[in-house]
Every structure is written in C-alpha cells, then in structure tokens.
Amino acid sequence: MDSQNNKKNNRDSASHDRQKAKDVRLSNISASKAVADAVRTSLGPRGLDKMVQEEAGDVLISNDGATILSKMRVEHPAAKMLVDLSKAQDIEAGDGTTTVVVIAGSLLSACLTLLGKGIHPSLISDAFQYAVEKAEEILEKAAQPIDLNDRTAVIQAAATALSSKVVSQHATLLAPIAVDAVTRIANLEEPDTIDLRNIRVLKKLGGTLDDTELFEGLVLNQHVNKSAGGVTKVAGAKVALIQFCLSAPKTDIENNIIVQDYSAMDRVLREERQYILNLCKKIKNTGCNVLLIQKSILRDATSDLSLHYLAKMKIMVVQDIEREEIEFIAKSLQCVPIAGIDSFVPEKLAKVDLVEEVTVGTEKMVKMSGIQGKHKTVSIIARGSNKLMLDEAERSLHDAFCVVRSLFRRRFLIAGGGAAETEVAVGLNKVAKTMEGASAFCVRAFADALEVIPYTLAENAGLPSIEIVTELRNRHVQGDTNAGINVKKGNISNMFEESVVMPLLVTVSALRLATECVRMILKIDDIVMTR
Ligand code: ADP
Ligand code: MG
C-alpha cells in the first residue's frame, strides 16, 4: 500500500515539475516578446521614434534599438536577455540593433507554436542552430563583394544606416563624412584594429546639421585664454600638453602661513613671482608656444601672474582640458602629456603647422591643422538647432561609423529592405523540404519567422503588408535575389539599384546572435531565487 502511494507521489511530482518547466518557459518567452514588440515600430526608414524620459528628468528622442532598450527599466530576467542581445549586436556590428531584437521576438513566437505541438525544446534548439548555419550560407551566396576603393558603394551603405534615423534627411551629407572619418583612421591591412574612439564628435548648438563638418586635425572645445591679452593664432606651433598648474603652490588643508609684517609679505610675493617666472621661462626655453593645461580640482591651473608672463612670451594658453580628453589629445598630437616642470623637455612637444581660435556659431573653439607625423584621429564638429537633435545625430553617426567598419572587416554588401531576410526564408524552406520529421518543421518555422522583417518594414510604412510580403516571396522564389521593399515608393524593386544596401556582417551577426539568445531562453526550465 505504502509503495503504491510513493509511486503515485513520484508521478505527481514529476508531472508537476514538467508543468512548472512549461510555465517558466512560457513566462520567459512572453516577457521577452513584450520587449521585442516595444521596439518593433521603430524598425526601418518609416519607423517611429521613441521619446525616453530618464529618471533625472532628461528627455531623449531616438530610433536606435540599442539606445531605447538600454534606457528601459526591464525587471524580468529573461526579458533582460533581449536588452543584452541588442547591446551585443551594438558591439559586434553597431547597426541592426532593432532588427536583432525583432527577429528574436519572432523566433520566440515560433517557439511557442512548436512547443504547443509537443516538440521538445532541445530538438527545437538544435534545429534552429542548423537553420542559422544554413542561413549564413544562403546570405553569403546572395552577398556581393565590394571594392573598398569604390567610395560610392561604401557611402550607400552608410546612407542606408542613416536613412532610418531621426536625422535621415541629412543622410546625403552625413554619410560621406562618416565614410571619410573611418577611412582616415583605418588601417586597411588590419581592419579588426579600427578603433572608433579615434573619431571625436564635438556637438555645438546652433546652425543646422547641414553645417556639420569633418576636420582633419584636432579641434578643442575650449577657447584661448585671453585675459592677459595672449595670442590667438600661432603658425609653426610647438604644443605642450601639461598636467600641472602654473600658479603658486598652496599649503596643505588646515595649514596656514601667518605673515606678521609687511617685509615678510613682500618677500612672499616676491618669491611667488620668482617661482612663476621661473616656470614660464623654463617653458619658453624649450621653444613651446602653445600650452594646453589640464583642469585641476586642487587649485587654479593658472594665475593672473602666470598668464601675464605667458602672454608677454607670446605663448598661447588653452586651459580647462578635461582629464578624459588627455588621451585623445595626446594621440592626436602624438605627444606625451607632461606631468611636471622637471620633465618638460623639447622632445615632448608636438609640431603643428597652425593653431588658431575660430568662432563656431556663438562659441569659440581652437583648431589645430597640419599636425606633423601620421595622425590617427579625426574630429567632427556636429551642428544642430537643439540638444535632442545633436545627441541623436551623434548616435546615428556612430551607427554609420560601425557600418563602414563592418564593411572594412568583411567586404560584402547585401540587399536591404527585407530582401536578405526573404532570401533566407525562401532558401531555408527549400532546405526543410529535404529534411524529415520534427526538425523539418522547426527549420520551416525558423524560415517563416524571418519574414517578420519585410512584414514590419511594410507595416511601419503603412503598406498592405500581407500582399507585399507574398509578392516579395514570389519574386525570391523566381530567383530575384535582390528584390526588396522600397518603402519610400511603396513597391518592390531591386535594392542594389535603389542603393538600399547593408554590410553582410550586420545581417549575419543579427541572425546569429538572435538565434543564440532564443536557444538560451528556450533551454531554461526553472528560475531559481537566491536568498
Ligand atoms: P536597426 O536598428 O536594426 O538598424 P533600423 O531602424 O535602422 O533598424 O532599420 C533597418 C532596416 O531598415 C533594415 O532591414 C534595412 O534594410 C531597412 N531599410 C533601410 N533603409 C531602407 C529603405 N530606403 N527602404 C527599405 N528598407 C530600408
Ligand atoms: Mg540601422
């Protein structure tokens, strides 16, 4: 009797476990899908933008999936995986951050159907892995190689990335800027070493985005200190970047010097003057004529006295250089920051043809051109009528840089506008026909899930999505590999002719990362809370 009861209990608990695993899986999937649905409407050139209000009250307008998701307060652990997914795509490819999440959401829906049919999660997961490998092969076959000297092709890819942004109407101006900027810092032999931090975007309010310019050289956000009437233009400059102060040393906190009589006070002042004069003379003797001074929190970087001497010696002074800027400036000028007067030697100076103060809008900036040696950085001065626009322009430029970098890393272009995804869907359906059993079913579900991209692009553009996607599929079945949705004209056409192209790397990485994430969510059967 007892053993019978035990058996029954065991059976009960096993079925209870299975039910729980099912519940956990379903809750994970629906939470993740909710995240995907939230960004779906911003996909594509006709996608809508999101306004994000941050806790501190700051407002931000963006169309970039990674940006929107990173600001979302997501509690569910599985949903957080989708946020990380878009971050991963941002790091790997830089563009396609909405696409990757939308694809993952659609794959998760497919999983729901497959699970509902009683297919085991491991089987689904394996079939998806097989499908994504096949998908990559199909994409590689559809991609077209590009010659990096063909500047127009690269610009088209950058323009496509920009066309789905808030700043899309300025794509024709911003795309060449992005291409030139990356080309300048890139070493084509080693495309994996491209460091986008070598491009600095300075945002200046005023004007419009059309006034944005690329500057080959270094631009400083600071102005020249003219309080003692110093120079504002130096030709044949020798620039020093210093991290120490040109003012009288201060006593330690809570220490005082009490001066009792006038002669002692005179002596203090004289000593101070001598000290400062010595510093300035030493600087002058090295041949330095432009001085960049790091901001100090301990004391004033300069004093009236030092500014006066420096002005007399015709040394230009730019102060308030932020700690974070030092690395970039040193790299741009190819000089070493100088930490103290003792290490101030002529070898540490950077030679620059021209340093001058310019007025941009209502503000002043310092431009340095003709930096000697092979410079490895560029600056972009972005202009815009309001801060929201400028911030979004900076983010969009980043996407464009990433697209160019992706092309340098993998020199293939693929058709956009849903063409690539449809091509894969059609190809995978063919693959599924050669397979049997539940796996074939899963591969077919994977293929159909990818159609979410053309479907969403059409839907966001207000086009009849079912008709368009059906026609698109037919065109691909007939072998029209590059047919995609031209959302601006509302018809289907050859995307290479319409110049809607994307780097192969962006699409491949989106597919790969989305599949990996979905497989991971699928395999979770329990959430364990820790105390
Ligand atoms: P993501 O953050 O994933 O890059 P986007 O909002 O930038 O998302 O949209 C990218 C999608 O929009 C890609 O699938 C791309 O092919 C498509 N797309 C971009 N420009 C066009 C266009 N002019 N016509 C049709 N589709 C376009
Ligand atoms: Mg994009």
PDB file of N, CA, C and O in Angstrom, residues 49-54 58-71 86 90 93-98 158 160-168 174 178 182 196 199-203 209 212 380 382-383 386-405:
ATOM      1  N   ASP A  49       9.825  57.118 -33.877  1.00  0.00           N
ATOM      2  CA  ASP A  49      10.854  57.343 -32.873  1.00  0.00           C
ATOM      3  C   ASP A  49      10.255  57.198 -31.483  1.00  0.00           C
ATOM      4  O   ASP A  49       9.059  57.285 -31.289  1.00  0.00           O
ATOM      5  N   LYS A  50      11.128  56.989 -30.526  1.00  0.00           N
ATOM      6  CA  LYS A  50      10.653  56.892 -29.139  1.00  0.00           C
ATOM      7  C   LYS A  50      11.201  58.082 -28.350  1.00  0.00           C
ATOM      8  O   LYS A  50      12.335  58.495 -28.554  1.00  0.00           O
ATOM      9  N   MET A  51      10.335  58.564 -27.470  1.00  0.00           N
ATOM     10  CA  MET A  51      10.801  59.613 -26.566  1.00  0.00           C
ATOM     11  C   MET A  51      11.017  58.944 -25.218  1.00  0.00           C
ATOM     12  O   MET A  51      10.129  58.277 -24.705  1.00  0.00           O
ATOM     13  N   VAL A  52      12.185  59.099 -24.694  1.00  0.00           N
ATOM     14  CA  VAL A  52      12.514  58.430 -23.434  1.00  0.00           C
ATOM     15  C   VAL A  52      12.715  59.483 -22.367  1.00  0.00           C
ATOM     16  O   VAL A  52      13.482  60.430 -22.564  1.00  0.00           O
ATOM     17  N   GLN A  53      11.993  59.326 -21.273  1.00  0.00           N
ATOM     18  CA  GLN A  53      12.218  60.243 -20.164  1.00  0.00           C
ATOM     19  C   GLN A  53      13.029  59.526 -19.105  1.00  0.00           C
ATOM     20  O   GLN A  53      12.617  58.499 -18.571  1.00  0.00           O
ATOM     21  N   GLU A  54      14.175  60.076 -18.819  1.00  0.00           N
ATOM     22  CA  GLU A  54      15.032  59.423 -17.842  1.00  0.00           C
ATOM     23  C   GLU A  54      14.639  59.855 -16.434  1.00  0.00           C
ATOM     24  O   GLU A  54      13.927  60.841 -16.263  1.00  0.00           O
ATOM     25  N   ASP A  58      15.748  64.066 -17.710  1.00  0.00           N
ATOM     26  CA  ASP A  58      16.267  64.302 -19.057  1.00  0.00           C
ATOM     27  C   ASP A  58      15.395  63.587 -20.087  1.00  0.00           C
ATOM     28  O   ASP A  58      14.882  62.510 -19.823  1.00  0.00           O
ATOM     29  N   VAL A  59      15.280  64.218 -21.243  1.00  0.00           N
ATOM     30  CA  VAL A  59      14.488  63.607 -22.296  1.00  0.00           C
ATOM     31  C   VAL A  59      15.402  63.273 -23.458  1.00  0.00           C
ATOM     32  O   VAL A  59      16.371  63.972 -23.714  1.00  0.00           O
ATOM     33  N   LEU A  60      15.063  62.198 -24.140  1.00  0.00           N
ATOM     34  CA  LEU A  60      15.910  61.761 -25.246  1.00  0.00           C
ATOM     35  C   LEU A  60      14.991  61.223 -26.336  1.00  0.00           C
ATOM     36  O   LEU A  60      13.993  60.586 -26.044  1.00  0.00           O
ATOM     37  N   ILE A  61      15.300  61.564 -27.588  1.00  0.00           N
ATOM     38  CA  ILE A  61      14.498  61.037 -28.691  1.00  0.00           C
ATOM     39  C   ILE A  61      15.399  60.155 -29.524  1.00  0.00           C
ATOM     40  O   ILE A  61      16.487  60.571 -29.910  1.00  0.00           O
ATOM     41  N   SER A  62      14.962  58.931 -29.762  1.00  0.00           N
ATOM     42  CA  SER A  62      15.829  58.033 -30.519  1.00  0.00           C
ATOM     43  C   SER A  62      15.035  57.028 -31.312  1.00  0.00           C
ATOM     44  O   SER A  62      13.868  56.761 -31.038  1.00  0.00           O
ATOM     45  N   ASN A  63      15.725  56.487 -32.301  1.00  0.00           N
ATOM     46  CA  ASN A  63      15.151  55.478 -33.163  1.00  0.00           C
ATOM     47  C   ASN A  63      16.029  54.236 -33.102  1.00  0.00           C
ATOM     48  O   ASN A  63      15.767  53.237 -33.733  1.00  0.00           O
ATOM     49  N   ASP A  64      17.058  54.318 -32.310  1.00  0.00           N
ATOM     50  CA  ASP A  64      18.055  53.256 -32.266  1.00  0.00           C
ATOM     51  C   ASP A  64      17.678  52.206 -31.225  1.00  0.00           C
ATOM     52  O   ASP A  64      17.535  52.521 -30.042  1.00  0.00           O
ATOM     53  N   GLY A  65      17.514  50.976 -31.658  1.00  0.00           N
ATOM     54  CA  GLY A  65      17.065  49.908 -30.768  1.00  0.00           C
ATOM     55  C   GLY A  65      17.900  49.772 -29.515  1.00  0.00           C
ATOM     56  O   GLY A  65      17.373  49.693 -28.405  1.00  0.00           O
ATOM     57  N   ALA A  66      19.220  49.778 -29.694  1.00  0.00           N
ATOM     58  CA  ALA A  66      20.099  49.588 -28.540  1.00  0.00           C
ATOM     59  C   ALA A  66      19.917  50.717 -27.532  1.00  0.00           C
ATOM     60  O   ALA A  66      19.900  50.494 -26.320  1.00  0.00           O
ATOM     61  N   THR A  67      19.763  51.948 -28.038  1.00  0.00           N
ATOM     62  CA  THR A  67      19.608  53.090 -27.138  1.00  0.00           C
ATOM     63  C   THR A  67      18.291  53.003 -26.376  1.00  0.00           C
ATOM     64  O   THR A  67      18.261  53.179 -25.155  1.00  0.00           O
ATOM     65  N   ILE A  68      17.208  52.702 -27.100  1.00  0.00           N
ATOM     66  CA  ILE A  68      15.891  52.655 -26.451  1.00  0.00           C
ATOM     67  C   ILE A  68      15.876  51.558 -25.386  1.00  0.00           C
ATOM     68  O   ILE A  68      15.462  51.777 -24.242  1.00  0.00           O
ATOM     69  N   LEU A  69      16.368  50.385 -25.767  1.00  0.00           N
ATOM     70  CA  LEU A  69      16.319  49.260 -24.833  1.00  0.00           C
ATOM     71  C   LEU A  69      17.198  49.496 -23.615  1.00  0.00           C
ATOM     72  O   LEU A  69      16.841  49.126 -22.502  1.00  0.00           O
ATOM     73  N   SER A  70      18.348  50.139 -23.847  1.00  0.00           N
ATOM     74  CA  SER A  70      19.245  50.321 -22.706  1.00  0.00           C
ATOM     75  C   SER A  70      18.635  51.269 -21.678  1.00  0.00           C
ATOM     76  O   SER A  70      19.014  51.256 -20.513  1.00  0.00           O
ATOM     77  N   LYS A  71      17.664  52.091 -22.105  1.00  0.00           N
ATOM     78  CA  LYS A  71      17.031  53.022 -21.166  1.00  0.00           C
ATOM     79  C   LYS A  71      15.804  52.415 -20.491  1.00  0.00           C
ATOM     80  O   LYS A  71      15.261  52.975 -19.555  1.00  0.00           O
ATOM     81  N   SER A  86      20.576  43.191 -27.816  1.00  0.00           N
ATOM     82  CA  SER A  86      20.752  44.350 -28.690  1.00  0.00           C
ATOM     83  C   SER A  86      22.077  45.041 -28.371  1.00  0.00           C
ATOM     84  O   SER A  86      22.734  45.584 -29.262  1.00  0.00           O
ATOM     85  N   ASP A  90      25.173  45.687 -30.917  1.00  0.00           N
ATOM     86  CA  ASP A  90      25.773  47.020 -30.997  1.00  0.00           C
ATOM     87  C   ASP A  90      27.293  46.911 -30.953  1.00  0.00           C
ATOM     88  O   ASP A  90      27.994  47.617 -31.681  1.00  0.00           O
ATOM     89  N   ALA A  93      28.384  44.630 -34.345  1.00  0.00           N
ATOM     90  CA  ALA A  93      28.207  45.220 -35.673  1.00  0.00           C
ATOM     91  C   ALA A  93      27.870  46.711 -35.630  1.00  0.00           C
ATOM     92  O   ALA A  93      28.140  47.429 -36.579  1.00  0.00           O
ATOM     93  N   GLY A  94      27.268  47.176 -34.550  1.00  0.00           N
ATOM     94  CA  GLY A  94      26.959  48.601 -34.430  1.00  0.00           C
ATOM     95  C   GLY A  94      25.631  48.996 -35.022  1.00  0.00           C
ATOM     96  O   GLY A  94      24.986  49.928 -34.567  1.00  0.00           O
ATOM     97  N   ASP A  95      25.193  48.290 -36.069  1.00  0.00           N
ATOM     98  CA  ASP A  95      23.885  48.569 -36.655  1.00  0.00           C
ATOM     99  C   ASP A  95      23.058  47.289 -36.537  1.00  0.00           C
ATOM    100  O   ASP A  95      23.570  46.248 -36.141  1.00  0.00           O
ATOM    101  N   GLY A  96      21.764  47.404 -36.857  1.00  0.00           N
ATOM    102  CA  GLY A  96      20.934  46.204 -36.789  1.00  0.00           C
ATOM    103  C   GLY A  96      20.499  45.866 -35.384  1.00  0.00           C
ATOM    104  O   GLY A  96      20.141  44.733 -35.089  1.00  0.00           O
ATOM    105  N   THR A  97      20.505  46.864 -34.511  1.00  0.00           N
ATOM    106  CA  THR A  97      20.172  46.585 -33.117  1.00  0.00           C
ATOM    107  C   THR A  97      18.673  46.415 -32.907  1.00  0.00           C
ATOM    108  O   THR A  97      18.258  45.750 -31.965  1.00  0.00           O
ATOM    109  N   THR A  98      17.858  47.027 -33.765  1.00  0.00           N
ATOM    110  CA  THR A  98      16.416  46.790 -33.676  1.00  0.00           C
ATOM    111  C   THR A  98      16.101  45.464 -34.348  1.00  0.00           C
ATOM    112  O   THR A  98      15.359  44.642 -33.804  1.00  0.00           O
ATOM    113  N   ALA A 158      26.424  53.407 -45.732  1.00  0.00           N
ATOM    114  CA  ALA A 158      26.312  54.318 -44.591  1.00  0.00           C
ATOM    115  C   ALA A 158      25.007  55.101 -44.670  1.00  0.00           C
ATOM    116  O   ALA A 158      24.332  55.317 -43.655  1.00  0.00           O
ATOM    117  N   THR A 160      22.221  54.123 -46.015  1.00  0.00           N
ATOM    118  CA  THR A 160      21.099  53.246 -45.654  1.00  0.00           C
ATOM    119  C   THR A 160      20.943  53.194 -44.132  1.00  0.00           C
ATOM    120  O   THR A 160      19.835  53.276 -43.604  1.00  0.00           O
ATOM    121  N   ALA A 161      22.079  53.079 -43.446  1.00  0.00           N
ATOM    122  CA  ALA A 161      22.012  53.039 -41.982  1.00  0.00           C
ATOM    123  C   ALA A 161      21.428  54.338 -41.447  1.00  0.00           C
ATOM    124  O   ALA A 161      20.652  54.340 -40.494  1.00  0.00           O
ATOM    125  N   LEU A 162      21.782  55.453 -42.083  1.00  0.00           N
ATOM    126  CA  LEU A 162      21.304  56.748 -41.591  1.00  0.00           C
ATOM    127  C   LEU A 162      19.850  57.001 -41.991  1.00  0.00           C
ATOM    128  O   LEU A 162      19.154  57.777 -41.336  1.00  0.00           O
ATOM    129  N   SER A 163      19.402  56.333 -43.062  1.00  0.00           N
ATOM    130  CA  SER A 163      18.072  56.660 -43.593  1.00  0.00           C
ATOM    131  C   SER A 163      16.960  56.268 -42.636  1.00  0.00           C
ATOM    132  O   SER A 163      15.836  56.727 -42.774  1.00  0.00           O
ATOM    133  N   SER A 164      17.264  55.411 -41.663  1.00  0.00           N
ATOM    134  CA  SER A 164      16.203  55.020 -40.737  1.00  0.00           C
ATOM    135  C   SER A 164      16.309  55.786 -39.422  1.00  0.00           C
ATOM    136  O   SER A 164      15.762  55.388 -38.416  1.00  0.00           O
ATOM    137  N   LYS A 165      17.039  56.899 -39.462  1.00  0.00           N
ATOM    138  CA  LYS A 165      17.246  57.653 -38.223  1.00  0.00           C
ATOM    139  C   LYS A 165      16.444  58.952 -38.235  1.00  0.00           C
ATOM    140  O   LYS A 165      15.944  59.378 -39.276  1.00  0.00           O
ATOM    141  N   VAL A 166      16.421  59.580 -37.070  1.00  0.00           N
ATOM    142  CA  VAL A 166      15.743  60.876 -36.969  1.00  0.00           C
ATOM    143  C   VAL A 166      16.397  61.873 -37.932  1.00  0.00           C
ATOM    144  O   VAL A 166      15.741  62.752 -38.486  1.00  0.00           O
ATOM    145  N   VAL A 167      17.711  61.706 -38.151  1.00  0.00           N
ATOM    146  CA  VAL A 167      18.449  62.674 -38.966  1.00  0.00           C
ATOM    147  C   VAL A 167      18.468  62.278 -40.442  1.00  0.00           C
ATOM    148  O   VAL A 167      19.332  62.722 -41.192  1.00  0.00           O
ATOM    149  N   SER A 168      17.493  61.438 -40.849  1.00  0.00           N
ATOM    150  CA  SER A 168      17.575  60.837 -42.183  1.00  0.00           C
ATOM    151  C   SER A 168      17.660  61.862 -43.313  1.00  0.00           C
ATOM    152  O   SER A 168      18.312  61.615 -44.321  1.00  0.00           O
ATOM    153  N   LEU A 174      25.787  63.467 -44.180  1.00  0.00           N
ATOM    154  CA  LEU A 174      26.472  62.780 -43.082  1.00  0.00           C
ATOM    155  C   LEU A 174      27.168  61.496 -43.534  1.00  0.00           C
ATOM    156  O   LEU A 174      28.215  61.144 -43.000  1.00  0.00           O
ATOM    157  N   ALA A 178      30.937  60.303 -42.535  1.00  0.00           N
ATOM    158  CA  ALA A 178      31.215  59.089 -41.761  1.00  0.00           C
ATOM    159  C   ALA A 178      32.223  58.209 -42.484  1.00  0.00           C
ATOM    160  O   ALA A 178      33.154  57.681 -41.866  1.00  0.00           O
ATOM    161  N   VAL A 182      36.058  57.292 -40.990  1.00  0.00           N
ATOM    162  CA  VAL A 182      36.549  55.940 -40.697  1.00  0.00           C
ATOM    163  C   VAL A 182      37.721  55.586 -41.606  1.00  0.00           C
ATOM    164  O   VAL A 182      38.697  54.975 -41.164  1.00  0.00           O
ATOM    165  N   LEU A 196      37.020  53.085 -33.048  1.00  0.00           N
ATOM    166  CA  LEU A 196      36.150  54.233 -33.337  1.00  0.00           C
ATOM    167  C   LEU A 196      36.316  55.357 -32.325  1.00  0.00           C
ATOM    168  O   LEU A 196      35.848  56.464 -32.541  1.00  0.00           O
ATOM    169  N   ILE A 199      37.661  58.732 -33.434  1.00  0.00           N
ATOM    170  CA  ILE A 199      36.846  59.768 -34.077  1.00  0.00           C
ATOM    171  C   ILE A 199      36.129  60.511 -32.961  1.00  0.00           C
ATOM    172  O   ILE A 199      35.440  59.894 -32.149  1.00  0.00           O
ATOM    173  N   ARG A 200      36.342  61.810 -32.918  1.00  0.00           N
ATOM    174  CA  ARG A 200      35.673  62.559 -31.855  1.00  0.00           C
ATOM    175  C   ARG A 200      34.604  63.438 -32.476  1.00  0.00           C
ATOM    176  O   ARG A 200      34.867  64.185 -33.411  1.00  0.00           O
ATOM    177  N   VAL A 201      33.387  63.317 -31.941  1.00  0.00           N
ATOM    178  CA  VAL A 201      32.299  64.158 -32.414  1.00  0.00           C
ATOM    179  C   VAL A 201      32.073  65.247 -31.373  1.00  0.00           C
ATOM    180  O   VAL A 201      31.761  64.955 -30.221  1.00  0.00           O
ATOM    181  N   LEU A 202      32.272  66.486 -31.790  1.00  0.00           N
ATOM    182  CA  LEU A 202      32.025  67.605 -30.882  1.00  0.00           C
ATOM    183  C   LEU A 202      30.671  68.198 -31.241  1.00  0.00           C
ATOM    184  O   LEU A 202      30.401  68.468 -32.404  1.00  0.00           O
ATOM    185  N   LYS A 203      29.832  68.366 -30.237  1.00  0.00           N
ATOM    186  CA  LYS A 203      28.491  68.867 -30.528  1.00  0.00           C
ATOM    187  C   LYS A 203      28.416  70.351 -30.207  1.00  0.00           C
ATOM    188  O   LYS A 203      28.753  70.755 -29.104  1.00  0.00           O
ATOM    189  N   LEU A 209      22.163  70.735 -39.025  1.00  0.00           N
ATOM    190  CA  LEU A 209      23.026  69.579 -39.248  1.00  0.00           C
ATOM    191  C   LEU A 209      23.813  69.699 -40.544  1.00  0.00           C
ATOM    192  O   LEU A 209      24.870  69.111 -40.699  1.00  0.00           O
ATOM    193  N   THR A 212      27.430  70.570 -40.371  1.00  0.00           N
ATOM    194  CA  THR A 212      28.373  69.615 -39.765  1.00  0.00           C
ATOM    195  C   THR A 212      29.580  69.429 -40.669  1.00  0.00           C
ATOM    196  O   THR A 212      29.444  69.327 -41.880  1.00  0.00           O
ATOM    197  N   ILE A 380      34.936  65.611 -35.723  1.00  0.00           N
ATOM    198  CA  ILE A 380      33.759  66.036 -36.469  1.00  0.00           C
ATOM    199  C   ILE A 380      33.042  67.074 -35.620  1.00  0.00           C
ATOM    200  O   ILE A 380      32.807  66.851 -34.428  1.00  0.00           O
ATOM    201  N   ALA A 382      29.714  68.616 -35.054  1.00  0.00           N
ATOM    202  CA  ALA A 382      28.301  68.448 -35.394  1.00  0.00           C
ATOM    203  C   ALA A 382      27.542  69.691 -34.966  1.00  0.00           C
ATOM    204  O   ALA A 382      27.753  70.212 -33.870  1.00  0.00           O
ATOM    205  N   ARG A 383      26.678  70.170 -35.843  1.00  0.00           N
ATOM    206  CA  ARG A 383      25.903  71.363 -35.518  1.00  0.00           C
ATOM    207  C   ARG A 383      24.422  71.006 -35.550  1.00  0.00           C
ATOM    208  O   ARG A 383      23.997  70.148 -36.325  1.00  0.00           O
ATOM    209  N   ASN A 386      19.010  71.989 -31.781  1.00  0.00           N
ATOM    210  CA  ASN A 386      18.700  71.695 -30.377  1.00  0.00           C
ATOM    211  C   ASN A 386      19.439  70.470 -29.896  1.00  0.00           C
ATOM    212  O   ASN A 386      19.954  69.683 -30.675  1.00  0.00           O
ATOM    213  N   LYS A 387      19.467  70.333 -28.578  1.00  0.00           N
ATOM    214  CA  LYS A 387      20.312  69.308 -27.969  1.00  0.00           C
ATOM    215  C   LYS A 387      19.848  67.889 -28.319  1.00  0.00           C
ATOM    216  O   LYS A 387      20.660  67.003 -28.568  1.00  0.00           O
ATOM    217  N   LEU A 388      18.510  67.701 -28.356  1.00  0.00           N
ATOM    218  CA  LEU A 388      17.978  66.376 -28.656  1.00  0.00           C
ATOM    219  C   LEU A 388      18.466  65.913 -30.019  1.00  0.00           C
ATOM    220  O   LEU A 388      18.863  64.769 -30.228  1.00  0.00           O
ATOM    221  N   MET A 389      18.419  66.839 -30.971  1.00  0.00           N
ATOM    222  CA  MET A 389      18.832  66.549 -32.337  1.00  0.00           C
ATOM    223  C   MET A 389      20.329  66.216 -32.372  1.00  0.00           C
ATOM    224  O   MET A 389      20.743  65.257 -33.023  1.00  0.00           O
ATOM    225  N   LEU A 390      21.116  67.018 -31.662  1.00  0.00           N
ATOM    226  CA  LEU A 390      22.564  66.813 -31.667  1.00  0.00           C
ATOM    227  C   LEU A 390      22.928  65.457 -31.082  1.00  0.00           C
ATOM    228  O   LEU A 390      23.766  64.737 -31.613  1.00  0.00           O
ATOM    229  N   ASP A 391      22.264  65.111 -29.965  1.00  0.00           N
ATOM    230  CA  ASP A 391      22.559  63.826 -29.326  1.00  0.00           C
ATOM    231  C   ASP A 391      22.225  62.675 -30.257  1.00  0.00           C
ATOM    232  O   ASP A 391      22.966  61.715 -30.382  1.00  0.00           O
ATOM    233  N   GLU A 392      21.061  62.774 -30.902  1.00  0.00           N
ATOM    234  CA  GLU A 392      20.657  61.699 -31.808  1.00  0.00           C
ATOM    235  C   GLU A 392      21.578  61.656 -33.026  1.00  0.00           C
ATOM    236  O   GLU A 392      21.899  60.584 -33.540  1.00  0.00           O
ATOM    237  N   ALA A 393      22.030  62.838 -33.461  1.00  0.00           N
ATOM    238  CA  ALA A 393      22.961  62.864 -34.593  1.00  0.00           C
ATOM    239  C   ALA A 393      24.239  62.134 -34.236  1.00  0.00           C
ATOM    240  O   ALA A 393      24.786  61.369 -35.036  1.00  0.00           O
ATOM    241  N   GLU A 394      24.696  62.341 -33.014  1.00  0.00           N
ATOM    242  CA  GLU A 394      25.919  61.666 -32.582  1.00  0.00           C
ATOM    243  C   GLU A 394      25.722  60.152 -32.583  1.00  0.00           C
ATOM    244  O   GLU A 394      26.560  59.399 -33.077  1.00  0.00           O
ATOM    245  N   ARG A 395      24.576  59.710 -32.054  1.00  0.00           N
ATOM    246  CA  ARG A 395      24.310  58.267 -32.028  1.00  0.00           C
ATOM    247  C   ARG A 395      24.189  57.698 -33.441  1.00  0.00           C
ATOM    248  O   ARG A 395      24.671  56.609 -33.732  1.00  0.00           O
ATOM    249  N   SER A 396      23.537  58.469 -34.326  1.00  0.00           N
ATOM    250  CA  SER A 396      23.356  57.979 -35.695  1.00  0.00           C
ATOM    251  C   SER A 396      24.689  57.907 -36.414  1.00  0.00           C
ATOM    252  O   SER A 396      24.948  56.967 -37.165  1.00  0.00           O
ATOM    253  N   LEU A 397      25.530  58.911 -36.189  1.00  0.00           N
ATOM    254  CA  LEU A 397      26.854  58.884 -36.802  1.00  0.00           C
ATOM    255  C   LEU A 397      27.609  57.642 -36.343  1.00  0.00           C
ATOM    256  O   LEU A 397      28.301  56.997 -37.122  1.00  0.00           O
ATOM    257  N   HIS A 398      27.429  57.311 -35.072  1.00  0.00           N
ATOM    258  CA  HIS A 398      28.100  56.119 -34.550  1.00  0.00           C
ATOM    259  C   HIS A 398      27.664  54.883 -35.338  1.00  0.00           C
ATOM    260  O   HIS A 398      28.487  54.043 -35.694  1.00  0.00           O
ATOM    261  N   ASP A 399      26.360  54.770 -35.619  1.00  0.00           N
ATOM    262  CA  ASP A 399      25.870  53.640 -36.409  1.00  0.00           C
ATOM    263  C   ASP A 399      26.524  53.631 -37.779  1.00  0.00           C
ATOM    264  O   ASP A 399      26.938  52.579 -38.279  1.00  0.00           O
ATOM    265  N   ALA A 400      26.617  54.814 -38.380  1.00  0.00           N
ATOM    266  CA  ALA A 400      27.210  54.897 -39.715  1.00  0.00           C
ATOM    267  C   ALA A 400      28.685  54.492 -39.669  1.00  0.00           C
ATOM    268  O   ALA A 400      29.154  53.755 -40.539  1.00  0.00           O
ATOM    269  N   PHE A 401      29.406  54.948 -38.637  1.00  0.00           N
ATOM    270  CA  PHE A 401      30.817  54.535 -38.496  1.00  0.00           C
ATOM    271  C   PHE A 401      30.905  53.010 -38.439  1.00  0.00           C
ATOM    272  O   PHE A 401      31.759  52.392 -39.054  1.00  0.00           O
ATOM    273  N   CYS A 402      30.000  52.424 -37.638  1.00  0.00           N
ATOM    274  CA  CYS A 402      30.040  50.981 -37.442  1.00  0.00           C
ATOM    275  C   CYS A 402      29.784  50.250 -38.742  1.00  0.00           C
ATOM    276  O   CYS A 402      30.392  49.213 -39.008  1.00  0.00           O
ATOM    277  N   VAL A 403      28.862  50.796 -39.551  1.00  0.00           N
ATOM    278  CA  VAL A 403      28.566  50.164 -40.826  1.00  0.00           C
ATOM    279  C   VAL A 403      29.810  50.175 -41.705  1.00  0.00           C
ATOM    280  O   VAL A 403      30.172  49.166 -42.319  1.00  0.00           O
ATOM    281  N   VAL A 404      30.502  51.303 -41.737  1.00  0.00           N
ATOM    282  CA  VAL A 404      31.710  51.390 -42.552  1.00  0.00           C
ATOM    283  C   VAL A 404      32.765  50.406 -42.020  1.00  0.00           C
ATOM    284  O   VAL A 404      33.405  49.685 -42.778  1.00  0.00           O
ATOM    285  N   ARG A 405      32.881  50.365 -40.694  1.00  0.00           N
ATOM    286  CA  ARG A 405      33.855  49.439 -40.109  1.00  0.00           C
ATOM    287  C   ARG A 405      33.500  47.988 -40.466  1.00  0.00           C
ATOM    288  O   ARG A 405      34.376  47.190 -40.807  1.00  0.00           O
TER     289      ARG A 405
END
